[in-house]
CSV table of C-alpha atoms in Angstrom, one decimal:
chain,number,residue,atom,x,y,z
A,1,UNK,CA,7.6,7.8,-10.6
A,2,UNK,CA,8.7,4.7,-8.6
A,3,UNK,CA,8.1,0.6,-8.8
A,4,UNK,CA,5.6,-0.2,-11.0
A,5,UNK,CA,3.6,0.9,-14.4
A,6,UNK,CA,0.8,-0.9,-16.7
A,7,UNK,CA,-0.1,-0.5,-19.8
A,8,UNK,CA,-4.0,-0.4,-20.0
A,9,UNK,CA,-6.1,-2.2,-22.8
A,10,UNK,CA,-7.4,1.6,-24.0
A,11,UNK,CA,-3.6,2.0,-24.4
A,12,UNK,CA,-3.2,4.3,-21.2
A,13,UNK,CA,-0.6,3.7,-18.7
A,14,UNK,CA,-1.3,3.8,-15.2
A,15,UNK,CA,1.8,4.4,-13.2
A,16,UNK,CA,2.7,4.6,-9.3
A,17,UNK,CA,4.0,8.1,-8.2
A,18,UNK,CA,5.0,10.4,-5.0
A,19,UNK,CA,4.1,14.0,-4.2
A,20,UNK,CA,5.4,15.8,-0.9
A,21,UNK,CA,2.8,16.8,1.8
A,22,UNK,CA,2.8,18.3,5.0
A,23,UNK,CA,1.6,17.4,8.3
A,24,UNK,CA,1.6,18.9,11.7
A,25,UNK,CA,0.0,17.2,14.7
A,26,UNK,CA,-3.7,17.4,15.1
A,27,UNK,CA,-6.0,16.6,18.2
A,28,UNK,CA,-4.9,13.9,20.6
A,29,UNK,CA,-1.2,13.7,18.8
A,30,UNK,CA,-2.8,12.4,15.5
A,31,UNK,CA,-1.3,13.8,12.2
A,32,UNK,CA,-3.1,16.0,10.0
A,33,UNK,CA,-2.7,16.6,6.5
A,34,UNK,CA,-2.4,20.4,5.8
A,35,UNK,CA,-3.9,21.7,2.3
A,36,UNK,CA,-1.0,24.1,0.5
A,37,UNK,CA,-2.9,27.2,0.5
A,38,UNK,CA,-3.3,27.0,4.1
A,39,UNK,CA,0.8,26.8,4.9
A,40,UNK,CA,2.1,29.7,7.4
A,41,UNK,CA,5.7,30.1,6.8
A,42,UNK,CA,5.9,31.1,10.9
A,43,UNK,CA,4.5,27.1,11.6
A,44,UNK,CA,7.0,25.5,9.5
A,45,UNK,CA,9.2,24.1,12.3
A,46,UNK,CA,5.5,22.6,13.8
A,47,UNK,CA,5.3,20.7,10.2
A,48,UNK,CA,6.6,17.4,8.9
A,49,UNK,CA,7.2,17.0,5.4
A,50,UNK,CA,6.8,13.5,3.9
A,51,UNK,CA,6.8,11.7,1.0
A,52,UNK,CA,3.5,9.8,0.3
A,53,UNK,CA,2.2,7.9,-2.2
A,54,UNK,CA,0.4,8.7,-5.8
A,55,UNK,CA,-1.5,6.8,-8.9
A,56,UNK,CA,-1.8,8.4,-12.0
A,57,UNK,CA,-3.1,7.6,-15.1
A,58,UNK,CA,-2.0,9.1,-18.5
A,59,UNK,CA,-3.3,8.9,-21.9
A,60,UNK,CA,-1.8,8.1,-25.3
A,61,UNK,CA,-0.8,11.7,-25.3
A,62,UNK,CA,0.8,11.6,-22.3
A,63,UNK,CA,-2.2,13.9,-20.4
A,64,UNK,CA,-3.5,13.2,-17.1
A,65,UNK,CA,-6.5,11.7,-17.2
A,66,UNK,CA,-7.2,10.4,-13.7
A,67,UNK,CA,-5.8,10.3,-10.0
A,68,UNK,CA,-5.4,9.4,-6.8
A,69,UNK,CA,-3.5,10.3,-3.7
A,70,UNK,CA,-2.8,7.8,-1.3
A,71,UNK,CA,-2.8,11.2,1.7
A,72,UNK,CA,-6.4,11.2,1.0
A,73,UNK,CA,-6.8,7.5,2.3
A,74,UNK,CA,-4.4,8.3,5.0
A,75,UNK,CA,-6.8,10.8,6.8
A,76,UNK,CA,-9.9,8.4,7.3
A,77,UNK,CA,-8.1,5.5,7.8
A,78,UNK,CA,-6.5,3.6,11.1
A,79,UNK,CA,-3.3,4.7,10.4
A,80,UNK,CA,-3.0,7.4,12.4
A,81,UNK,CA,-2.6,5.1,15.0
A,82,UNK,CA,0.9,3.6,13.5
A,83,UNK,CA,3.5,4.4,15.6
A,84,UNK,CA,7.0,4.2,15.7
A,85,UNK,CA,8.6,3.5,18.9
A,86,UNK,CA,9.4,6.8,19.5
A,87,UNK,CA,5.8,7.3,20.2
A,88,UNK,CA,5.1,9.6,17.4
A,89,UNK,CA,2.9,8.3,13.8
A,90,UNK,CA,4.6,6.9,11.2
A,91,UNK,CA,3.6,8.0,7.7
A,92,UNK,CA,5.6,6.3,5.9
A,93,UNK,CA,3.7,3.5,4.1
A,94,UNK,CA,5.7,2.7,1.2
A,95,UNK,CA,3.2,1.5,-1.6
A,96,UNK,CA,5.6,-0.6,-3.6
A,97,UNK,CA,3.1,-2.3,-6.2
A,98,UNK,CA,0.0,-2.5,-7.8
A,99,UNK,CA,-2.6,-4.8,-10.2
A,100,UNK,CA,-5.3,-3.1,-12.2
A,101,UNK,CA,-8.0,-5.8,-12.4
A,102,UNK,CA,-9.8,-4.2,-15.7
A,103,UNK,CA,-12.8,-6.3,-15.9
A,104,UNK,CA,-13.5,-5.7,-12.4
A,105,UNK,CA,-12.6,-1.9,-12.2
A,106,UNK,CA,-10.6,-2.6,-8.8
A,107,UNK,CA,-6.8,-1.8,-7.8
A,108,UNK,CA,-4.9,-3.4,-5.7
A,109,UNK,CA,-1.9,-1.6,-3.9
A,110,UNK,CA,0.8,-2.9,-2.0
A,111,UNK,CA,1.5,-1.0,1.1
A,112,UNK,CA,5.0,-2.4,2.3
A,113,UNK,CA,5.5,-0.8,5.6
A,114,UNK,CA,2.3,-1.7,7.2
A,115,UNK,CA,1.9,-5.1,5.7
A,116,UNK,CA,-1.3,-3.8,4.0
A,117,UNK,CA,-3.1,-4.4,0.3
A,118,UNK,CA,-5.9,-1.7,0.1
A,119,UNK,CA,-8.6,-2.7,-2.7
A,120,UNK,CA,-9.8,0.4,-4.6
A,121,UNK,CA,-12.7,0.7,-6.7
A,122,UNK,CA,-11.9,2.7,-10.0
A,123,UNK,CA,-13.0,5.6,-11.1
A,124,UNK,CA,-14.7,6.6,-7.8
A,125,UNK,CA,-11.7,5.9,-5.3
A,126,UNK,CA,-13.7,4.3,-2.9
A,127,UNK,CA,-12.4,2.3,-0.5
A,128,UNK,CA,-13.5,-1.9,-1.0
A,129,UNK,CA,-11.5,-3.6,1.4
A,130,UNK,CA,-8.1,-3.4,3.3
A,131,UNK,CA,-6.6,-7.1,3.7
A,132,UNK,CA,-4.0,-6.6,7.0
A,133,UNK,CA,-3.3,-5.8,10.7
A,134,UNK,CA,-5.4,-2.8,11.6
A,135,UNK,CA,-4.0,-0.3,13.8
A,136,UNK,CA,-6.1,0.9,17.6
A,137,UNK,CA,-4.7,3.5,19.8
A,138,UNK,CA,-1.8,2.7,22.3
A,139,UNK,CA,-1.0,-0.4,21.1
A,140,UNK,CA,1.5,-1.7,18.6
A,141,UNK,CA,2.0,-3.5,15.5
A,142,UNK,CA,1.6,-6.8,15.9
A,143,UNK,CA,2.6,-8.6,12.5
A,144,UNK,CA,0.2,-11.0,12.8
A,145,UNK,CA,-1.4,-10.7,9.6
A,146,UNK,CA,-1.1,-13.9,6.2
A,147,UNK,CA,1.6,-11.7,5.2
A,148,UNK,CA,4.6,-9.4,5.8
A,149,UNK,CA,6.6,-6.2,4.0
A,150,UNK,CA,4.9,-7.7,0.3
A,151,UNK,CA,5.7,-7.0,-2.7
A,152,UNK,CA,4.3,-7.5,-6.3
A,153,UNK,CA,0.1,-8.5,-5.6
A,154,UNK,CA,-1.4,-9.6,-8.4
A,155,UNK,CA,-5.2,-11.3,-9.0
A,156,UNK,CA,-5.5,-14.7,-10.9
A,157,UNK,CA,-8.1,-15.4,-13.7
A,158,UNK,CA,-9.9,-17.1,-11.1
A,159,UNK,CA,-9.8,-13.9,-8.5
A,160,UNK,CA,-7.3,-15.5,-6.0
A,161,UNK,CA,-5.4,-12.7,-4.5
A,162,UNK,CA,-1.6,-13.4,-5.0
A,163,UNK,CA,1.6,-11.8,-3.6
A,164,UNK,CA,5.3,-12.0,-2.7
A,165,UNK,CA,5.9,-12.2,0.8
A,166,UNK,CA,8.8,-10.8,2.2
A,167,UNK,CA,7.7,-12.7,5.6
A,168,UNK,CA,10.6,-10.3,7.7
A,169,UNK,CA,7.9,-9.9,10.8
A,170,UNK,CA,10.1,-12.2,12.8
A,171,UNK,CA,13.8,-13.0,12.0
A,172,UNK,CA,14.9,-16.1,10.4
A,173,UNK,CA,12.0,-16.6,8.1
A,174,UNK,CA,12.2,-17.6,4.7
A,175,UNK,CA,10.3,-15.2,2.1
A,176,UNK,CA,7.1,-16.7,0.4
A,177,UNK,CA,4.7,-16.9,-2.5
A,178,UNK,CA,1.5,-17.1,-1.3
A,179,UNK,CA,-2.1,-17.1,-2.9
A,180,UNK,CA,-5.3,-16.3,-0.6
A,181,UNK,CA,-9.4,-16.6,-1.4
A,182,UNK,CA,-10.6,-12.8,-1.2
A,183,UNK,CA,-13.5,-12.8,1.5
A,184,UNK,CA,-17.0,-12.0,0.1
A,185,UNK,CA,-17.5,-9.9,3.1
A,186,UNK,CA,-16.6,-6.3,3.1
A,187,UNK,CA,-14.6,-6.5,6.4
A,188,UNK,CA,-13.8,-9.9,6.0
A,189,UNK,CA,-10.1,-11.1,5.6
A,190,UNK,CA,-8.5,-13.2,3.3
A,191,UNK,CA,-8.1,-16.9,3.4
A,192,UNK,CA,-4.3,-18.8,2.7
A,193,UNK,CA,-5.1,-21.1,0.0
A,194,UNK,CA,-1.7,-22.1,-1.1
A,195,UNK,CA,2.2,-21.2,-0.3
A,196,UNK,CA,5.4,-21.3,-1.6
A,197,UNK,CA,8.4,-21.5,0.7
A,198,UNK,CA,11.4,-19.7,-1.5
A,199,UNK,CA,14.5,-22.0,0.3
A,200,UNK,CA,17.8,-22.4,-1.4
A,201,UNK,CA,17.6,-26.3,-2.3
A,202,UNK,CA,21.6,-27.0,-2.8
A,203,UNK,CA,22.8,-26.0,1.2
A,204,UNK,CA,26.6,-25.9,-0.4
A,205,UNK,CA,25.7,-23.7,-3.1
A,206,UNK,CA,24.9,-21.3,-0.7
A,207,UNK,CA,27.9,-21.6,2.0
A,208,UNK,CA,30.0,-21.3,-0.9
């Protein structure tokens, strides 16, 4: 388990997790995730084994009750066309938060290393929206998304999306609070309605 837990208003807790999968590359040098029972112990040194993403939800009794695996997002999604600049995909998204909008049945997660928040519909795990750069083939990141390396989203009573941003996309930039209007359109972005620049007020303070 890792980052972040809730306790739900049926008294469940819904926690972030990890689980190790394996990859090998697929058609045109994409990844592709490789189910257990299909593992040949001769292909090992063709496979990559990484450490991705999990949510779990547990009842009073401590029994699973409900899941999802972020490897399962991976293999529809853009990111297959993240890559490092060694030229080969970079699976390592780091989800590093999460907010559990009840009333709404949606979850938000925080995925660090791709600057992304994916919005999830619960039970079904459908995808609602994905606020952030989107990845094309051949070309790289390009940081130019409201936000960079978050941390800790969270949804106001009034549904304004609202997150800690790290801002490290380009050096010398402070880290900021910001809050954003979600967009009523599917593939719409968010809007910046409001920010927070975290500076250090007393200059000596900090030399010392």
């Amino acid at each position: 388990y890792h980052h972040e837990f809730t306790r739900l208003n049926n008294g469940h807790y819904l926690i972030m997790g990890n689980e190790y999968t394996w990859w090998k590359a697929g058609i045109n040098g994409e990844m592709e995730l490789v189910p257990k029972n299909k593992l040949e112990k001769d292909s090992f040194r063709n496979y990559r084994r990484v450490q991705i993403g999990t949510m779990i939800e547990y009842d009073e009794k401590g029994c699973a009750v409900w899941s999802w695996h972020l490897s399962e997002y991976f293999k529809g999604s853009d990111l297959f066309f993240h890559i490092r600049h060694n030229g080969t995909p970079d699976i390592a998204i780091h989800d590093n938060s999460f907010y559990f909008d009840e009333k709404e049945k949606v979850i938000y997660l925080s995925l660090r290393n791709i600057s992304r928040i994916i919005k999830v519909k619960y039970p079904e795990c459908t995808i609602l929206n994905e606020y952030g750069e989107k990845f094309a083939p051949g070309i790289p990141e390009k940081f130019s998304g409201l936000f960079c390396r978050q941390h800790g989203c969270m949804v106001s009573e009034k549904g304004y999306l609202c997150l800690y941003n790290n801002n490290m996309c380009k050096p010398g930039n402070l880290p900021k609070l910001i809050m954003m209007r979600q967009p009523e359109d599917k593939n719409g972005q968010p809007e910046k309605v409001w920010e927070y620049e975290c500076t250090i007020e007393d200059k000596k303070l900090k030399d010392q």
